[in-house]
XYZ file of C-alpha atoms in Angstrom:
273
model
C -90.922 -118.630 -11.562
C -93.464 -120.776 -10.200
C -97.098 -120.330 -11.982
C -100.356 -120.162 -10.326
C -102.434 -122.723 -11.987
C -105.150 -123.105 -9.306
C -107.135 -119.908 -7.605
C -109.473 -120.069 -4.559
C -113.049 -121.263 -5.886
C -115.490 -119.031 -4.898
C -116.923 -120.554 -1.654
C -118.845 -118.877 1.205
C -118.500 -115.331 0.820
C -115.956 -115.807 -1.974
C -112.316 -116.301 -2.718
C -108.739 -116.187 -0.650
C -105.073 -116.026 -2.010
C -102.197 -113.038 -0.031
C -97.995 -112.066 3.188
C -97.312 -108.334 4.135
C -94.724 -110.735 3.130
C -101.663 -111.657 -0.237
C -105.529 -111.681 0.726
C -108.650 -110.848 -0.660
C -108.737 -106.973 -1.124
C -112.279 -106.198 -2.718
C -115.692 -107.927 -0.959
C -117.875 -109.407 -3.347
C -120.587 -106.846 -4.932
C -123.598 -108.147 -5.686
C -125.600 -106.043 -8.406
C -128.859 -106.599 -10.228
C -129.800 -104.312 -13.290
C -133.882 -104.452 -13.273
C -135.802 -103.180 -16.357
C -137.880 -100.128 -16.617
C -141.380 -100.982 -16.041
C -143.775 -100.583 -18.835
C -146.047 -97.924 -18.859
C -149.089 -97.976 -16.363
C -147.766 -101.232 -14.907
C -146.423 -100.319 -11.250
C -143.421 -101.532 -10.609
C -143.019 -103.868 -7.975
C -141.611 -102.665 -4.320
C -137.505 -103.511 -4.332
C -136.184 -106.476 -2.747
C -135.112 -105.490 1.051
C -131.290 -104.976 0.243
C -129.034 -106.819 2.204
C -126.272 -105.681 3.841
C -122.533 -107.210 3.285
C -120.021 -106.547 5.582
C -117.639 -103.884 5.185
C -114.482 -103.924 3.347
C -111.562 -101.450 3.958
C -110.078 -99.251 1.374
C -106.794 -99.328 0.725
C -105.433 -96.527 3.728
C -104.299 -93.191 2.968
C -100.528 -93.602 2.130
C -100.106 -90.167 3.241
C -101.348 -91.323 7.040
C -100.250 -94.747 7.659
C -101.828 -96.256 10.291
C -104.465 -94.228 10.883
C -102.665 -91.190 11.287
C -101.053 -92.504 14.184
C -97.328 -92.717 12.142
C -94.549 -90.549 14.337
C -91.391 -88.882 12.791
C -89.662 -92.193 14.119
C -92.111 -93.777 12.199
C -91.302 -92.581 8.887
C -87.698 -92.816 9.825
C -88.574 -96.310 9.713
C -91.107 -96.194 6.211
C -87.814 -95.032 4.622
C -85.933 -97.244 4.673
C -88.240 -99.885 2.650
C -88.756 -99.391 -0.901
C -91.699 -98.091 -2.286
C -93.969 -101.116 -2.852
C -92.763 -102.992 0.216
C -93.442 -99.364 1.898
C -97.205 -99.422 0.529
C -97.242 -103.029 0.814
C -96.344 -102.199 5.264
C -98.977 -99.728 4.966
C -102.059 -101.618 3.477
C -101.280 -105.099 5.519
C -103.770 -104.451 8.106
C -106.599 -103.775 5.627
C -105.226 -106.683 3.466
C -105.769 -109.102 5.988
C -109.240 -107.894 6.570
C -109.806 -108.311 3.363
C -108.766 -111.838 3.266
C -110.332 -112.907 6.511
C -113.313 -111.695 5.039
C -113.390 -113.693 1.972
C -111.958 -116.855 3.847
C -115.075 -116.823 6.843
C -114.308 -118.845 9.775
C -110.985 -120.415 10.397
C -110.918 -124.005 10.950
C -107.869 -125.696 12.649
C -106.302 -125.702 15.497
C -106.084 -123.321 18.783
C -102.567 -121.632 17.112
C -104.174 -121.664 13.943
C -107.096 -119.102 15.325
C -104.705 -117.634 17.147
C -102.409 -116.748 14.580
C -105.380 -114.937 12.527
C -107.147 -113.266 15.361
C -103.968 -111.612 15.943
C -103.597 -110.780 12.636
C -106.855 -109.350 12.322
C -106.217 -106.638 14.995
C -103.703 -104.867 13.439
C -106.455 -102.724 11.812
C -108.542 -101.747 15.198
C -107.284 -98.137 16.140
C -108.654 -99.154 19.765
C -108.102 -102.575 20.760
C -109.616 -102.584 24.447
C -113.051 -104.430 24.678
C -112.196 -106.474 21.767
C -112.699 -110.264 22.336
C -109.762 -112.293 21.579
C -109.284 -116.272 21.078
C -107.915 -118.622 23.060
C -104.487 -118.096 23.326
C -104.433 -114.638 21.837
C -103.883 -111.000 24.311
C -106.893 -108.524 23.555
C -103.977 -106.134 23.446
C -100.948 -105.809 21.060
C -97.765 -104.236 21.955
C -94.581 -103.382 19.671
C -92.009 -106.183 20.556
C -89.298 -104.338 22.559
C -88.755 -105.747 25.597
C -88.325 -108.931 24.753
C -86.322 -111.707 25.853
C -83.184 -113.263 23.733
C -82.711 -116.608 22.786
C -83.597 -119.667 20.408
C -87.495 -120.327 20.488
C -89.618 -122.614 18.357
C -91.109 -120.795 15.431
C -94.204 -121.346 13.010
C -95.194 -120.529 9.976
C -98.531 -120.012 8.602
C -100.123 -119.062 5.534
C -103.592 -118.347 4.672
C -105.013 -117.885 1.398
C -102.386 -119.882 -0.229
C -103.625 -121.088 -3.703
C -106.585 -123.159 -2.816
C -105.896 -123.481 1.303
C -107.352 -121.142 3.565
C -105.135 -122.070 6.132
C -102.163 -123.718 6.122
C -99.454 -124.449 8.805
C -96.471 -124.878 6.978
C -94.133 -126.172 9.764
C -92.368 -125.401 12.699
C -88.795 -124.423 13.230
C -86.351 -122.853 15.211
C -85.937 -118.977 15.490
C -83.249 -117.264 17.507
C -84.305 -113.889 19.102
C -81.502 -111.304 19.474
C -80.819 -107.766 20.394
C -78.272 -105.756 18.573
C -75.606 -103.233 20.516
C -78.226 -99.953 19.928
C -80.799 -102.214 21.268
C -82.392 -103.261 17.646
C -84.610 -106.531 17.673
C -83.029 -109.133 15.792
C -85.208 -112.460 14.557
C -83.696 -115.171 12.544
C -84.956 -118.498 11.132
C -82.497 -121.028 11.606
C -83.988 -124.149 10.008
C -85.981 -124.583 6.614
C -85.623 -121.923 4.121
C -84.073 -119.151 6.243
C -85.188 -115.771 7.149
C -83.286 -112.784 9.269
C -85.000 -109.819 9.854
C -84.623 -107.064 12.034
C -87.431 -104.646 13.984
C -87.759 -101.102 13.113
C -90.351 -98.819 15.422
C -93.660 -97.653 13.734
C -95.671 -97.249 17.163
C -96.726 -98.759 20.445
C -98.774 -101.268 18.801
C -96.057 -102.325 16.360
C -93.030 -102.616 14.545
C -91.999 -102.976 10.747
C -89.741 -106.262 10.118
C -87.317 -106.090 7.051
C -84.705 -108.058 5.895
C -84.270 -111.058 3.759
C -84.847 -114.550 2.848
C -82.694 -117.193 1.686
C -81.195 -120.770 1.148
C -78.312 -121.674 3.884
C -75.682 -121.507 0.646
C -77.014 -118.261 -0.501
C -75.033 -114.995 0.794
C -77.275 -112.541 0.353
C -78.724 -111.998 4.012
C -79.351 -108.392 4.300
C -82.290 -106.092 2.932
C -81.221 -104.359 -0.092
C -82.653 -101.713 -2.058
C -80.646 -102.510 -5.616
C -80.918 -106.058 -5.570
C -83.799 -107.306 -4.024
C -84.167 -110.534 -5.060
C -81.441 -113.313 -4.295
C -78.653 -114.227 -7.302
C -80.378 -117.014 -9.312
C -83.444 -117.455 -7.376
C -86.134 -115.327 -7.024
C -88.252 -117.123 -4.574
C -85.842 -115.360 -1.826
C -84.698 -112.295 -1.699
C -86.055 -108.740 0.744
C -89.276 -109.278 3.072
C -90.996 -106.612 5.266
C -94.192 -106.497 7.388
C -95.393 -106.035 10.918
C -94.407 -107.248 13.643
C -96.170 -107.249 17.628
C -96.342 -109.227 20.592
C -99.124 -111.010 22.033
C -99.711 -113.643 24.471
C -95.991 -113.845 24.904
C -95.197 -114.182 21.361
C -93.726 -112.436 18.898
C -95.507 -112.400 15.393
C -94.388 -111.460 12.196
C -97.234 -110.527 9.995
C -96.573 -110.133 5.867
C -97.975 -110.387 2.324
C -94.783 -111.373 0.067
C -95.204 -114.454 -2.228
C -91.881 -113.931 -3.907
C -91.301 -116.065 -7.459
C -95.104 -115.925 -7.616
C -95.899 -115.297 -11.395
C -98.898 -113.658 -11.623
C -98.558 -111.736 -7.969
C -101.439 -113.168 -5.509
C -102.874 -110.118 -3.612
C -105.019 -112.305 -1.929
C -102.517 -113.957 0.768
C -100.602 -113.264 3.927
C -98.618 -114.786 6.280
C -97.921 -115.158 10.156
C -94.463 -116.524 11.510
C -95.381 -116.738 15.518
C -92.334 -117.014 17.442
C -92.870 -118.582 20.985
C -90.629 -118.041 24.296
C -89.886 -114.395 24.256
């Protein structure tokens, strides 16, 4: 397993590391013990307090996304195991967490893109938000979509001691199975296929697996599920929505990451669909 030898410094408002399939999960809390005053000395008026912003809890498990989690939805919950199931469920206030801790991203239009997007999977009521360049104010669960191979590329943010990185762009191919299931696959680099699952109108879970192009474990597998001799592949999950004309894949899996790095996620955008 690969070792983390390096965490974020503490910059800004503090630290990054997450991917679905990490990020920064707790804020950082500022607190000051002050001494009693002595006796018949007044004690001076308190510091006006300051106030950080707001980090989400981890979400009820019992009412993913917001409550707004139909019997389909489950359905869909179910089939994941249980920590890639909480894992689905917390992304959206992951990533919060981890944009929070990261401030601004620097880099290019897709780059801003990429996170913005990313960052809305938490509003319960996207209309009015302001979006970036290159980025819908409004998401939509990627059904109607259009088949074929599209460029693809992968991003990472709070990756050891990068708070953004693009990692490179590839080639996806975009399918649609017989019962109409959206299909996504990763053709080049270390491979990926995943397929869609519904959650809601906003959204859809992804799950499936990665791997090497000589490994033969390709599907998402509840009793194995990490890949024969290397455990750097194996199942992913996350979310998955369409914006802009894109399909992203939002998750928070580092696999082969010894310790785990909650403070990370990732964001495949696949163009053309």
């Amino acid at each position: 397993m690969m070792s983390r030898s390096t965490r974020f410094a503490l910059a800004a408002l503090g630290t990054l590391g997450f991917c679905g399939l990490g990020a920064v999960w707790g804020g950082l809390s500022i607190a000051a013990d002050a001494d009693s005053p002595a006796d018949g000395v007044e004690a001076p008026p308190p510091s006006e307090e300051v106030d950080l912003p707001a980090v989400p809890k981890t979400q009820d498990l019992a009412a993913p996304f917001g409550g707004s989690c139909s019997e389909e939805c489950e359905t869909s919950l179910s089939m994941l195991s249980d920590g890639d199931r909480e894992g689905l469920i917390d992304l959206p206030g992951r990533v919060q967490r981890t944009l929070a801790a990261i401030g601004p991203i620097k880099g290019d239009g897709g780059t801003k893109a990429a996170a913005e997007v990313a960052r809305r999977l938490n509003d319960t009521d996207a209309t009015g938000t302001v979006a970036q360049p290159g980025a819908e104010q409004t998401l939509a669960a990627p059904v109607d979509v259009q088949t074929g191979e599209a460029d693809c590329t992968l991003r990472w943010f709070g990756f050891m001691d990068e708070a953004a990185k693009t990692v490179g762009t590839h080639r996806c191919r975009i399918g649609k199975a017989a019962d109409g299931t959206v299909t996504i696959e990763k053709l080049t680099g270390e491979r990926m296929l995943v397929h869609l699952a519904p959650l809601n109108d906003r959204f859809s879970a992804y799950l499936g697996r990665s791997f090497l192009p000589e490994q033969g474990e390709r599907d998402y597998d509840l009793k194995t599920p990490l890949n024969t001799g290397n455990v750097n592949f194996g199942n992913v999950s996350g979310l998955a929505t369409l914006s802009g004309g894109q399909i992203v894949l939002i998750g928070g899996a580092e696999l082969g990451m010894s310790p785990a790095d909650d403070t990370f996620f990732s964001v495949l955008t696949v163009s053309g669909s």
